[in-house]
Coordinates of C-alpha atoms in Angstrom, one line a residue:
M60 CA -6.5 20.5 16.2
S61 CA -3.2 19.2 17.4
L62 CA -3.1 15.5 18.1
R63 CA -1.7 14.1 21.3
I64 CA -1.5 10.7 19.7
P65 CA -1.1 10.8 15.9
L66 CA -2.5 8.3 13.5
S67 CA 1.1 7.6 12.3
S68 CA 4.6 8.8 13.0
P69 CA 7.8 8.1 11.1
D70 CA 10.7 6.5 13.1
I71 CA 13.8 8.5 12.3
T72 CA 17.1 7.9 14.2
E73 CA 20.5 9.5 14.2
A74 CA 21.6 6.9 11.6
E75 CA 19.1 8.3 9.1
I76 CA 20.0 11.9 9.8
E77 CA 23.7 11.1 9.4
A78 CA 23.1 9.2 6.1
V79 CA 21.2 12.2 4.6
T80 CA 23.8 14.7 5.9
A81 CA 26.6 12.7 4.3
V82 CA 24.9 13.0 0.9
L83 CA 24.5 16.8 1.3
R84 CA 28.3 17.0 1.7
T85 CA 28.8 15.6 -1.8
N86 CA 28.1 17.0 -5.2
S87 CA 25.8 14.1 -6.2
L88 CA 22.2 14.8 -5.2
S89 CA 20.4 12.9 -8.0
L90 CA 21.0 9.7 -10.0
G91 CA 24.1 8.9 -7.9
P92 CA 25.6 6.0 -5.9
R93 CA 23.0 6.0 -3.1
L94 CA 20.3 5.4 -5.8
E95 CA 22.1 2.4 -7.2
E96 CA 22.8 1.1 -3.7
F97 CA 19.2 1.5 -2.6
E98 CA 17.9 -0.2 -5.7
G99 CA 20.3 -3.1 -5.2
A100 CA 19.2 -3.6 -1.6
L101 CA 15.5 -3.6 -2.5
A102 CA 16.0 -6.1 -5.3
A103 CA 18.1 -8.4 -3.1
F104 CA 15.6 -8.2 -0.2
H105 CA 12.7 -9.1 -2.5
Q106 CA 14.6 -11.8 -4.4
M107 CA 13.9 -9.9 -7.7
P108 CA 16.5 -9.2 -10.3
Y109 CA 15.6 -5.5 -10.8
A110 CA 14.4 -2.6 -8.6
I111 CA 13.8 1.0 -9.9
A112 CA 13.4 3.7 -7.3
V113 CA 10.9 6.4 -8.1
S114 CA 9.2 9.5 -6.6
S115 CA 6.1 7.8 -5.1
G116 CA 4.1 4.6 -5.0
T117 CA 1.6 6.2 -7.3
A118 CA 4.5 6.9 -9.8
A119 CA 5.4 3.2 -9.5
L120 CA 1.9 2.1 -10.3
H121 CA 1.7 4.4 -13.2
L122 CA 5.0 3.2 -14.7
A123 CA 4.0 -0.4 -14.2
I124 CA 0.7 0.1 -16.2
H125 CA 2.5 2.2 -18.9
A126 CA 5.5 -0.1 -19.3
L127 CA 3.2 -3.1 -19.8
G128 CA 1.6 -1.4 -22.8
I129 CA -1.9 -1.3 -21.2
G130 CA -4.0 1.4 -22.7
E131 CA -7.4 2.5 -24.1
G132 CA -9.8 -0.5 -24.6
D133 CA -8.0 -2.6 -22.0
E134 CA -9.4 -3.7 -18.7
V135 CA -7.5 -4.0 -15.4
I136 CA -9.0 -5.8 -12.4
V137 CA -8.5 -3.9 -9.2
P138 CA -10.0 -3.9 -5.7
S139 CA -12.2 -0.9 -4.7
F140 CA -11.2 -1.4 -1.0
T141 CA -7.8 0.2 -1.4
F142 CA -6.1 3.6 -1.9
I143 CA -7.4 5.5 -4.9
A144 CA -4.0 5.6 -6.7
V145 CA -4.5 2.0 -7.7
A146 CA -7.4 2.9 -10.0
N147 CA -6.0 6.3 -10.9
A148 CA -2.9 4.7 -12.5
V149 CA -5.2 2.7 -14.8
L150 CA -7.1 5.7 -15.8
Y151 CA -3.9 7.7 -16.5
E152 CA -3.4 5.3 -19.4
R153 CA -7.1 5.5 -20.5
A154 CA -7.6 1.9 -19.6
T155 CA -10.7 0.8 -17.6
P156 CA -10.4 -0.3 -13.9
V157 CA -12.8 -3.2 -13.2
F158 CA -13.6 -3.2 -9.5
V159 CA -14.0 -6.6 -7.7
D160 CA -15.1 -7.5 -4.2
I161 CA -13.0 -8.6 -1.3
D162 CA -12.7 -11.5 1.1
P163 CA -14.4 -10.5 4.4
F164 CA -11.6 -12.0 6.5
T165 CA -8.4 -10.8 4.9
L166 CA -9.9 -7.8 3.1
N167 CA -7.9 -8.7 0.0
M168 CA -9.4 -9.4 -3.5
D169 CA -11.6 -12.5 -3.5
P170 CA -10.2 -14.9 -6.2
S171 CA -13.7 -16.0 -7.1
C172 CA -14.7 -12.4 -7.9
V173 CA -11.6 -11.9 -9.9
S174 CA -12.4 -15.0 -12.0
A175 CA -15.9 -13.8 -12.6
A176 CA -14.6 -10.3 -13.8
I177 CA -12.2 -11.6 -16.5
T178 CA -13.3 -10.8 -20.0
T179 CA -11.6 -10.8 -23.4
R180 CA -10.5 -7.2 -22.8
T181 CA -8.8 -8.0 -19.5
R182 CA -5.0 -7.4 -19.7
A183 CA -3.9 -7.4 -16.1
I184 CA -4.7 -7.8 -12.4
V185 CA -3.4 -5.4 -9.7
I186 CA -3.1 -7.5 -6.6
V187 CA -3.0 -5.3 -3.5
H188 CA -1.7 -6.7 -0.2
T189 CA -4.1 -4.7 1.8
F190 CA -2.9 -3.4 5.2
G191 CA 0.2 -5.5 4.8
V192 CA -1.7 -8.8 4.7
P193 CA -0.6 -11.0 1.8
A194 CA -3.2 -11.8 -0.8
E195 CA -4.2 -15.3 -1.8
M196 CA -1.3 -15.5 -4.3
D197 CA -1.7 -19.2 -5.3
A198 CA -5.2 -18.8 -6.5
L199 CA -4.7 -15.4 -8.1
M200 CA -1.5 -16.4 -9.9
L201 CA -3.3 -19.5 -11.2
L202 CA -6.0 -17.3 -12.7
A203 CA -3.5 -15.0 -14.3
R204 CA -1.6 -17.8 -15.9
R205 CA -4.8 -19.5 -17.1
H206 CA -5.9 -16.3 -18.8
N207 CA -2.5 -15.0 -19.9
L208 CA -2.8 -11.9 -17.8
A209 CA -0.1 -9.6 -16.5
V210 CA 0.2 -9.4 -12.7
I211 CA 1.1 -6.2 -10.9
E212 CA 1.6 -6.7 -7.2
D213 CA 0.8 -3.6 -5.2
A214 CA 3.0 -4.2 -2.1
C215 CA 3.0 -0.5 -1.2
E216 CA 1.5 -1.4 2.3
A217 CA 3.3 -4.7 2.7
I218 CA 7.1 -4.5 2.6
G219 CA 8.5 -7.5 4.5
A220 CA 5.4 -9.6 4.4
T221 CA 5.7 -13.1 3.1
Y222 CA 3.4 -15.7 1.5
N223 CA 4.6 -19.3 1.9
G224 CA 7.9 -18.0 2.9
R225 CA 8.4 -15.9 -0.2
P226 CA 8.4 -12.1 -0.1
V227 CA 5.4 -10.3 -1.4
G228 CA 6.4 -8.4 -4.5
S229 CA 8.3 -11.4 -5.9
F230 CA 5.3 -13.2 -7.5
G231 CA 4.1 -10.9 -10.3
D232 CA 5.6 -9.5 -13.5
I233 CA 6.0 -6.2 -11.8
A234 CA 5.5 -5.0 -8.2
T235 CA 5.3 -1.6 -6.6
L236 CA 6.5 -0.3 -3.2
A237 CA 5.8 3.0 -1.4
F238 CA 7.8 4.9 1.2
Y239 CA 5.4 7.7 2.3
P240 CA 6.0 8.7 6.0
N241 CA 3.1 6.5 7.2
K242 CA 4.7 3.3 5.7
Q243 CA 6.8 0.8 7.5
I244 CA 9.9 2.5 6.2
T245 CA 10.1 5.9 4.6
T246 CA 12.1 8.0 2.2
G247 CA 9.8 11.1 2.9
E248 CA 8.2 10.7 -0.5
G249 CA 9.2 7.8 -2.7
G250 CA 8.5 4.4 -4.1
A251 CA 10.0 1.7 -6.2
V252 CA 9.1 -0.8 -9.0
L253 CA 10.3 -4.4 -8.9
A254 CA 10.6 -6.0 -12.3
R255 CA 11.5 -9.6 -13.4
S256 CA 12.3 -8.7 -17.0
S257 CA 15.5 -6.8 -18.0
Q258 CA 13.6 -5.2 -20.9
L259 CA 10.8 -3.9 -18.6
A260 CA 13.3 -2.7 -16.0
G261 CA 15.3 -0.8 -18.7
R262 CA 12.2 0.9 -20.0
I263 CA 10.9 1.9 -16.6
R264 CA 14.4 3.4 -15.8
A265 CA 14.1 5.5 -18.9
L266 CA 10.5 6.5 -18.3
R267 CA 11.2 7.8 -14.8
N268 CA 13.9 10.0 -16.3
Q269 CA 12.1 11.8 -19.1
G270 CA 12.4 8.9 -21.6
R271 CA 16.3 8.9 -21.6
Y272 CA 18.1 5.6 -22.2
P273 CA 21.7 5.1 -21.1
C274 CA 22.9 4.9 -24.7
S275 CA 21.4 8.4 -25.4
G276 CA 22.8 11.8 -24.5
W277 CA 21.3 13.8 -21.6
L278 CA 19.1 15.8 -24.0
Q279 CA 18.1 12.9 -26.2
H280 CA 14.7 11.4 -25.4
A281 CA 13.7 8.2 -27.1
E282 CA 10.1 8.4 -25.9
I283 CA 7.8 10.5 -23.8
G284 CA 8.7 10.0 -20.2
Y285 CA 8.2 11.6 -16.7
N286 CA 10.2 13.2 -13.9
Y287 CA 9.7 10.4 -11.5
R288 CA 13.2 10.4 -10.1
L289 CA 14.1 9.8 -6.4
S290 CA 16.8 12.0 -4.9
E291 CA 20.1 10.8 -3.4
M292 CA 19.0 12.1 0.0
A293 CA 15.8 10.1 -0.1
C294 CA 17.7 7.0 -1.2
A295 CA 20.2 7.4 1.7
L296 CA 17.3 7.7 4.1
G297 CA 15.7 4.6 2.6
L298 CA 18.9 2.6 2.9
A299 CA 19.2 3.4 6.6
Q300 CA 15.5 2.5 7.1
L301 CA 15.8 -0.7 5.1
S302 CA 18.7 -1.9 7.3
R303 CA 16.4 -1.6 10.3
L304 CA 13.4 -3.3 8.7
P305 CA 13.5 -6.5 10.8
T306 CA 13.5 -4.5 14.0
I307 CA 10.8 -2.1 12.7
L308 CA 8.5 -5.0 11.7
A309 CA 9.0 -6.7 15.1
Q310 CA 8.1 -3.4 16.9
R311 CA 5.0 -3.0 14.8
A312 CA 3.9 -6.6 15.4
E313 CA 4.3 -6.0 19.1
V314 CA 2.1 -2.9 18.9
A315 CA -0.5 -5.0 17.1
R316 CA -0.4 -7.7 19.8
R317 CA -0.7 -5.0 22.5
Y318 CA -3.9 -3.7 20.8
D319 CA -5.3 -7.1 20.4
A320 CA -5.0 -7.8 24.1
L321 CA -6.4 -4.4 25.2
L322 CA -9.3 -4.7 22.7
A323 CA -10.3 -8.3 23.5
P324 CA -12.9 -7.3 26.2
I325 CA -14.8 -5.0 23.7
K326 CA -17.3 -7.4 22.2
S327 CA -18.7 -4.9 19.7
I328 CA -15.6 -4.8 17.5
L329 CA -13.8 -7.2 15.3
R330 CA -10.0 -7.2 15.7
P331 CA -7.7 -7.9 12.7
P332 CA -6.1 -11.4 12.8
L333 CA -2.7 -11.5 14.3
H334 CA -1.7 -14.6 12.3
L335 CA -2.8 -16.3 9.1
P336 CA -1.8 -19.7 7.7
S337 CA 1.2 -19.5 5.3
R338 CA 1.5 -15.8 5.7
N339 CA 3.6 -13.3 7.7
I340 CA 1.9 -9.9 8.1
S341 CA 3.8 -6.7 7.7
W342 CA 1.7 -4.4 9.9
F343 CA 1.0 -1.1 8.0
V344 CA -2.1 0.1 10.0
Y345 CA -4.3 -1.3 12.7
V346 CA -7.9 -1.3 11.5
V347 CA -10.8 -2.5 13.7
R348 CA -14.3 -3.2 12.5
L349 CA -17.5 -2.3 14.4
A350 CA -20.2 -4.9 14.8
E351 CA -22.8 -5.2 12.0
Q352 CA -25.4 -3.3 14.0
F353 CA -23.4 -0.1 13.8
S354 CA -24.2 2.3 11.0
I355 CA -21.8 4.5 9.1
S356 CA -23.0 7.5 11.1
A357 CA -22.3 5.7 14.3
R358 CA -18.8 4.9 13.1
D359 CA -18.3 8.6 12.2
K360 CA -19.5 9.7 15.7
I361 CA -16.9 7.4 17.2
L362 CA -14.2 8.8 14.9
E363 CA -15.2 12.4 15.8
S364 CA -15.2 11.6 19.5
L365 CA -11.6 10.2 19.4
Q366 CA -10.4 13.2 17.3
R367 CA -11.9 15.6 19.8
Q368 CA -9.7 14.0 22.4
G369 CA -6.6 14.5 20.3
I370 CA -6.4 10.9 19.1
G371 CA -5.7 10.4 15.4
C372 CA -8.0 8.0 13.6
A373 CA -9.4 7.6 10.1
R374 CA -11.7 5.6 7.8
Y375 CA -9.7 2.9 6.1
F376 CA -10.7 2.6 3.3
A377 CA -13.5 4.6 1.7
P378 CA -14.2 2.5 -1.4
I379 CA -12.8 4.0 -4.6
H380 CA -16.0 3.4 -6.6
L381 CA -18.0 5.5 -4.1
Q382 CA -15.5 8.4 -4.1
P383 CA -16.8 11.7 -5.6
A384 CA -14.2 11.5 -8.4
Y385 CA -15.5 8.0 -9.5
A386 CA -19.1 7.8 -8.4
Q387 CA -20.5 8.8 -11.8
S388 CA -18.1 6.8 -14.0
P389 CA -19.3 3.7 -15.9
C390 CA -16.8 1.5 -14.1
S391 CA -18.3 2.5 -10.7
R392 CA -21.9 2.3 -11.8
Q393 CA -21.3 -1.3 -13.0
A394 CA -19.6 -2.3 -9.7
H395 CA -21.5 -4.7 -7.4
L396 CA -19.5 -4.9 -4.3
P397 CA -21.7 -5.8 -1.3
V398 CA -18.8 -7.0 1.0
T399 CA -16.6 -3.9 0.3
E400 CA -19.5 -1.6 1.0
A401 CA -20.7 -3.3 4.1
I402 CA -17.2 -3.5 5.7
A403 CA -15.9 -0.1 4.6
Q404 CA -18.7 1.7 6.5
R405 CA -17.6 0.0 9.8
T406 CA -13.8 0.3 9.7
L407 CA -11.7 2.5 11.9
A408 CA -7.9 2.9 11.8
L409 CA -6.4 3.5 15.2
P410 CA -3.1 5.2 15.9
F411 CA -0.3 2.9 14.8
F412 CA 3.4 3.3 14.6
N413 CA 6.7 1.7 15.8
R414 CA 7.0 3.5 19.0
L415 CA 3.4 3.8 20.2
S416 CA 3.7 3.5 24.0
D417 CA 1.7 1.1 26.2
A418 CA 0.2 4.1 27.9
D419 CA -0.9 5.7 24.7
A420 CA -2.4 2.4 23.4
S421 CA -4.4 2.1 26.6
Q422 CA -5.7 5.7 26.2
V423 CA -6.8 4.9 22.7
V424 CA -8.6 1.8 23.7
D425 CA -10.3 3.5 26.7
A426 CA -11.4 6.4 24.5
L427 CA -12.8 3.9 21.9
A428 CA -14.6 1.9 24.5
D429 CA -16.2 5.1 26.0
A430 CA -17.2 6.3 22.6
I431 CA -18.9 3.0 21.7
A432 CA -20.7 2.9 25.1
S433 CA -22.0 6.4 24.6
L434 CA -24.0 5.2 21.5
S435 CA -25.9 2.6 23.4

């Protein structure tokens, strides 16, 4: 079914098209000057010394886990209310994801649940800034320092967000970014790793390029690596998008404010907060929650009603520990996540992108209100 109003839509201008076309007129399509420029711009923006561009946010997470030496027998604390790649990256290295519950207001990891999950086998915490809302970094970083744990910030949904005036992605040992077409900025497919240590950064650069180090020849491989490179065309696109990021974030915040005003009369839904103390939100998606009396089947009927009308919408997120790929694993069977499970069955992501028009937003809200009313 074609969608009249898609769930997401990339914002590509002539500047991006010209930037990509300019690369195609050169003989440098990989590992060239645009890569170095994009990495430098990402590092400067996040106030981190090193950035390594890679082929996806998932690749970034995998390289972060691998480069920290996390492996079999180690535990990594992660939320279940997030995209599945967070846990997958832990399993790629045969470590164990330990799922923890979330704060019911911000939908980020609850620091008290993280504290309770730490054992002698815990090596790291993956802190996800869910939906672009900064996590409670003061409390989480204090826990990590107290227990000597590595911190991986998953800022894949949160580029441009800040916590106490500091960019997310600049707190941990390593951070990850993603540039899929539904993100605030896109490179088509792509991601990046932010690193504080020159040693970690150097190893990640080698790992993304088949284990090659700069001091080695092209066919000399110091360790087993991966093809996680990002093309020059993608980097050129990313540079053009990054230069527009303040405008993009302002546009997305305006769409969120528009939804907030339109949805205010509907008492049976909970709107996401527009503002939080000490935090600036980078709007990735706009997710509403149905009131507690609504069941998961009621939520799905509303979703189907909107989709029949050509309106893109989705469940955000289906918890990882309940996914078919994880449901029978020991890490899922041991998970006790009442907040995650209660909230996830009532969430609904509405169409959200930079250039969503007032008329389309009104159509979405009217369709949502009608679908809710039809259930009563």
